[in-house]
PDB file of C-alpha atoms in Angstrom:
ATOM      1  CA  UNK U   1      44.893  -5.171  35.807  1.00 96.00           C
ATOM      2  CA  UNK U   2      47.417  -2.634  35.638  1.00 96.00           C
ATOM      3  CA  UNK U   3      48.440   0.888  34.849  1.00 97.00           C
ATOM      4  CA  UNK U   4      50.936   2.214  32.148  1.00 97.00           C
ATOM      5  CA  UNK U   5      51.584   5.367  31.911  1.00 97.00           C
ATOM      6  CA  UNK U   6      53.401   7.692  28.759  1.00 96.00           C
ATOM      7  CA  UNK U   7      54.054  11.237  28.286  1.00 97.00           C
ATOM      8  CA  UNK U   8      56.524  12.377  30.862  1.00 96.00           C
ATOM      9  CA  UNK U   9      59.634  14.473  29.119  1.00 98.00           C
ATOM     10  CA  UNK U  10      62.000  17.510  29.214  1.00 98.00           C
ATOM     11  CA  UNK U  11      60.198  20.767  28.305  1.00 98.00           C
ATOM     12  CA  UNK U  12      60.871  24.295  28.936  1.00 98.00           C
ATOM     13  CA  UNK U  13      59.350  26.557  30.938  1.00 98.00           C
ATOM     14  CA  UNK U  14      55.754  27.424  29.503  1.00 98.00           C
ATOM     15  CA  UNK U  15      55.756  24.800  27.745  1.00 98.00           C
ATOM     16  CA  UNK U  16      53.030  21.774  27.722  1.00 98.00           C
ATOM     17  CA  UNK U  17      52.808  17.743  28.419  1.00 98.00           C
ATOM     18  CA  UNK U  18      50.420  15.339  28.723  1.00 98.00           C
ATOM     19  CA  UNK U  19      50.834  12.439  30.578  1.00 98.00           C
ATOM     20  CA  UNK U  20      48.832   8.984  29.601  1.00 98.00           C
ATOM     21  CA  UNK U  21      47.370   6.521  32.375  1.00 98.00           C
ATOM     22  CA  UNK U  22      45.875   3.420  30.552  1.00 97.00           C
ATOM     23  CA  UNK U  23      43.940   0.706  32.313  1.00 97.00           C
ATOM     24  CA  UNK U  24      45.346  -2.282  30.737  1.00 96.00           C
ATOM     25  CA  UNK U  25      43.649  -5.927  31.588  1.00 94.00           C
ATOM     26  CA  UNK U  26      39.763  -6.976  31.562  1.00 94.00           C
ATOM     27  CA  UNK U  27      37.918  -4.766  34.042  1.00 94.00           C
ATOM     28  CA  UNK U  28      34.184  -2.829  34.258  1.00 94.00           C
ATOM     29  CA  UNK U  29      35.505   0.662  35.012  1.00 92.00           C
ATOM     30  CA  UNK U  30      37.519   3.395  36.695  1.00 94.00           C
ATOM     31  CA  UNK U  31      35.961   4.518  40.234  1.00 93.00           C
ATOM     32  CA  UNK U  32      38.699   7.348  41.110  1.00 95.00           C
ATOM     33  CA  UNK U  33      41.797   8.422  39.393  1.00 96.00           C
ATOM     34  CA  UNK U  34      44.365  10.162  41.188  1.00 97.00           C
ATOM     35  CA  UNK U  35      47.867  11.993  39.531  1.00 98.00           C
ATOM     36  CA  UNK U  36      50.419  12.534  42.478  1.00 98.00           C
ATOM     37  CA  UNK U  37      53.740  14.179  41.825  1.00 98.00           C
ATOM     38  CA  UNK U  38      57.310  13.600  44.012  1.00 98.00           C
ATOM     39  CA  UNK U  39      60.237  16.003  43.654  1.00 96.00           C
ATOM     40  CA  UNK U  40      63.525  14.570  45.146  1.00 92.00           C
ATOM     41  CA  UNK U  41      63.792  15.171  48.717  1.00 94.00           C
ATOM     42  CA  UNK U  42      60.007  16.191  49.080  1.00 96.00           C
ATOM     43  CA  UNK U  43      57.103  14.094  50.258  1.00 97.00           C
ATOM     44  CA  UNK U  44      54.103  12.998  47.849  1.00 97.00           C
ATOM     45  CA  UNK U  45      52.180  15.773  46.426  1.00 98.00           C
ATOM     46  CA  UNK U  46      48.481  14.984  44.898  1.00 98.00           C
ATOM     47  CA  UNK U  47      48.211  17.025  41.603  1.00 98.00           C
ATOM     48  CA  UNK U  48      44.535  16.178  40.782  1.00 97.00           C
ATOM     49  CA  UNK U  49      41.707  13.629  41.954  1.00 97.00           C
ATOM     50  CA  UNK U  50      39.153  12.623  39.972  1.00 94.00           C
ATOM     51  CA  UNK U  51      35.626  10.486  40.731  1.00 89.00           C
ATOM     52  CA  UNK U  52      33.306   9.139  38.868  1.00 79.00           C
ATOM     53  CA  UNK U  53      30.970  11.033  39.036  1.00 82.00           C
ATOM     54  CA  UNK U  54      32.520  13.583  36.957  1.00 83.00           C
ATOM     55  CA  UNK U  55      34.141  15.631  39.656  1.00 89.00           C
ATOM     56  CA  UNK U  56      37.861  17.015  39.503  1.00 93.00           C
ATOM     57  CA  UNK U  57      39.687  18.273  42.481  1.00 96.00           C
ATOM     58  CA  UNK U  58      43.209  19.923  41.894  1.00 97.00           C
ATOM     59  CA  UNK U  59      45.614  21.198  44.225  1.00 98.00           C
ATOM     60  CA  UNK U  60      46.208  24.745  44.366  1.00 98.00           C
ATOM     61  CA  UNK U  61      49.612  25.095  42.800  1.00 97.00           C
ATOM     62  CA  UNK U  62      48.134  23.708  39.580  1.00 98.00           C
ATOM     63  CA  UNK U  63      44.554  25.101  38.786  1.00 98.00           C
ATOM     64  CA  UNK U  64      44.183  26.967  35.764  1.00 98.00           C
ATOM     65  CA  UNK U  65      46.807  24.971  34.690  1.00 98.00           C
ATOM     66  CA  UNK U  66      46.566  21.219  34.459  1.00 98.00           C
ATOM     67  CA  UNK U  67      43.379  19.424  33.500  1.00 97.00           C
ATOM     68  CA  UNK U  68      42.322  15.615  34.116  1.00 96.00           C
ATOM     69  CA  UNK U  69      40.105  14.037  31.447  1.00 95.00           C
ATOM     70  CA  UNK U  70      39.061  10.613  30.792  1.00 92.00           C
ATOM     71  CA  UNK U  71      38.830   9.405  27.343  1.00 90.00           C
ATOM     72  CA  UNK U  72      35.444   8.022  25.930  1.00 84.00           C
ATOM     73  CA  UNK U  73      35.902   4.338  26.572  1.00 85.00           C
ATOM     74  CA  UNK U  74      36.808   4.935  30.447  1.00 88.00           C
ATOM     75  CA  UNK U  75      40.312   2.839  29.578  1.00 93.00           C
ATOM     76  CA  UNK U  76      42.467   5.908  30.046  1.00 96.00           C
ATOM     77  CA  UNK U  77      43.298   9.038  32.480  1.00 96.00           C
ATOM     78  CA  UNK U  78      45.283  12.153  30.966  1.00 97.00           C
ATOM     79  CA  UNK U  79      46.921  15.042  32.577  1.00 98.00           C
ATOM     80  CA  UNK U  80      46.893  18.028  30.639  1.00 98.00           C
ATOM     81  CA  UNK U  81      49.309  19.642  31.677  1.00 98.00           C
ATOM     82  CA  UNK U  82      49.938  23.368  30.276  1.00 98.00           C
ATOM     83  CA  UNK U  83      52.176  26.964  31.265  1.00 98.00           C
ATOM     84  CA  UNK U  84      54.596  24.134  33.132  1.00 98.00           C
ATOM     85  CA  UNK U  85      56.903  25.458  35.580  1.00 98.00           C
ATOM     86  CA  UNK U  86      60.736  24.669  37.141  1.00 97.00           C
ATOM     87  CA  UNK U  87      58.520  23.712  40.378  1.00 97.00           C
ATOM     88  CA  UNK U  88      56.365  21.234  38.247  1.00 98.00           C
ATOM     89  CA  UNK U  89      59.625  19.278  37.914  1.00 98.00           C
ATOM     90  CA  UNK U  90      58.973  15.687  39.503  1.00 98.00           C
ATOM     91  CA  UNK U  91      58.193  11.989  38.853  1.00 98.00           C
ATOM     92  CA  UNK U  92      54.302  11.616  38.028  1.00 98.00           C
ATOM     93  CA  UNK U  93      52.569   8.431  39.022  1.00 98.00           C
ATOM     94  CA  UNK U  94      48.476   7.734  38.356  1.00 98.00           C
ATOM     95  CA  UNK U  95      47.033   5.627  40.899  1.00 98.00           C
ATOM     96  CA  UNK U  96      43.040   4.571  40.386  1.00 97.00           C
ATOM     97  CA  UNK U  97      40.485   2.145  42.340  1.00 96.00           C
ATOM     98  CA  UNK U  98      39.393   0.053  39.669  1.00 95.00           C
ATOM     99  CA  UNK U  99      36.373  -2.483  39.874  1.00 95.00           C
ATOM    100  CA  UNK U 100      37.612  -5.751  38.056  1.00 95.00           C
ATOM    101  CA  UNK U 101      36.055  -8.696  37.305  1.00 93.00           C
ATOM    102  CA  UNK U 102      34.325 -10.776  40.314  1.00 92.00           C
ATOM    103  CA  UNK U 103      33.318  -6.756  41.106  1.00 91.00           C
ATOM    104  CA  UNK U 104      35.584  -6.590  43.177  1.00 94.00           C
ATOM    105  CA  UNK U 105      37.952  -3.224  44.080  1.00 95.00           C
ATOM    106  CA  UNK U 106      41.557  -2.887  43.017  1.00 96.00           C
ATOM    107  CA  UNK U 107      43.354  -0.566  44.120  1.00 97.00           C
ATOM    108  CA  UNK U 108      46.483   0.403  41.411  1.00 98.00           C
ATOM    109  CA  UNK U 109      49.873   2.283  40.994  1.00 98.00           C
ATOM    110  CA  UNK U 110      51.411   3.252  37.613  1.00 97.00           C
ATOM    111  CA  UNK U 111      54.980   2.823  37.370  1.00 97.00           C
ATOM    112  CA  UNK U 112      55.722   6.755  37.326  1.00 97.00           C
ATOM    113  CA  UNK U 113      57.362   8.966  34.386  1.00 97.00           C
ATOM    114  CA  UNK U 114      59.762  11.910  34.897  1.00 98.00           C
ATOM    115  CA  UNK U 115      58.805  14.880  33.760  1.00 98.00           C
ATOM    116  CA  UNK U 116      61.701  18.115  33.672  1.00 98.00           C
ATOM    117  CA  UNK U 117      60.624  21.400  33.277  1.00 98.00           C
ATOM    118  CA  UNK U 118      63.433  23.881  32.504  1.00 98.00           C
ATOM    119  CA  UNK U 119      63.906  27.749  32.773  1.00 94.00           C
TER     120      UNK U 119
END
């Protein structure tokens, strides 16, 4: 199992992105979802957290703004991410406990994807 993840880019300010997450490799389903964001020089933000049981958490800097959905199948995470700021400037990376095969619980990373907002 693993994670790929799309949609990172240069926008401008107010502009919009959405970032992919897809679950590639045989597994049963997606137990948590998590989008974290890094700046350079700064420490490991989470952006949003999502269960499965339906329930969304986002940090403050981004509510109102960004929204987590997961498409029908359960293969894939997306960050809707709208009104983007200079400060949303960082490198995204998904990260999701997955139960695979044997039902056992894998934790994985995606390999991050840049995203620029500028003014």
């Amino acid at each position: 199992v693993q994670l790929v993840e799309s949609g990172g880019g240069l926008v401008q300010s107010g502009g919009s992105l959405r970032l992919s997450c897809v679950v590639e490799g045989p597994f049963f389903s997606i137990t948590k979802m998590n989008w974290y964001r890094q700046a350079p020089g700064k420490q490991r933000d989470l952006v949003a957290a999502f269960t499965k049981g339906g329930i969304t958490n986002y940090a403050d800097s981004v509510k109102g703004r960004f929204t987590f959905s997961l498409d029908v199948g359960g293969t894939a995470g997306y960050l809707q991410m709208n009104n983007l700021k200079p400060e949303d400037t960082a490198v995204y990376s998904c990260n999701a406990n997955i139960l695979e095969l044997g039902y056992k619980q894998g934790d994985h990373w995606g390999q991050g994807t840049q995203v620029t907002v500028v003014s």
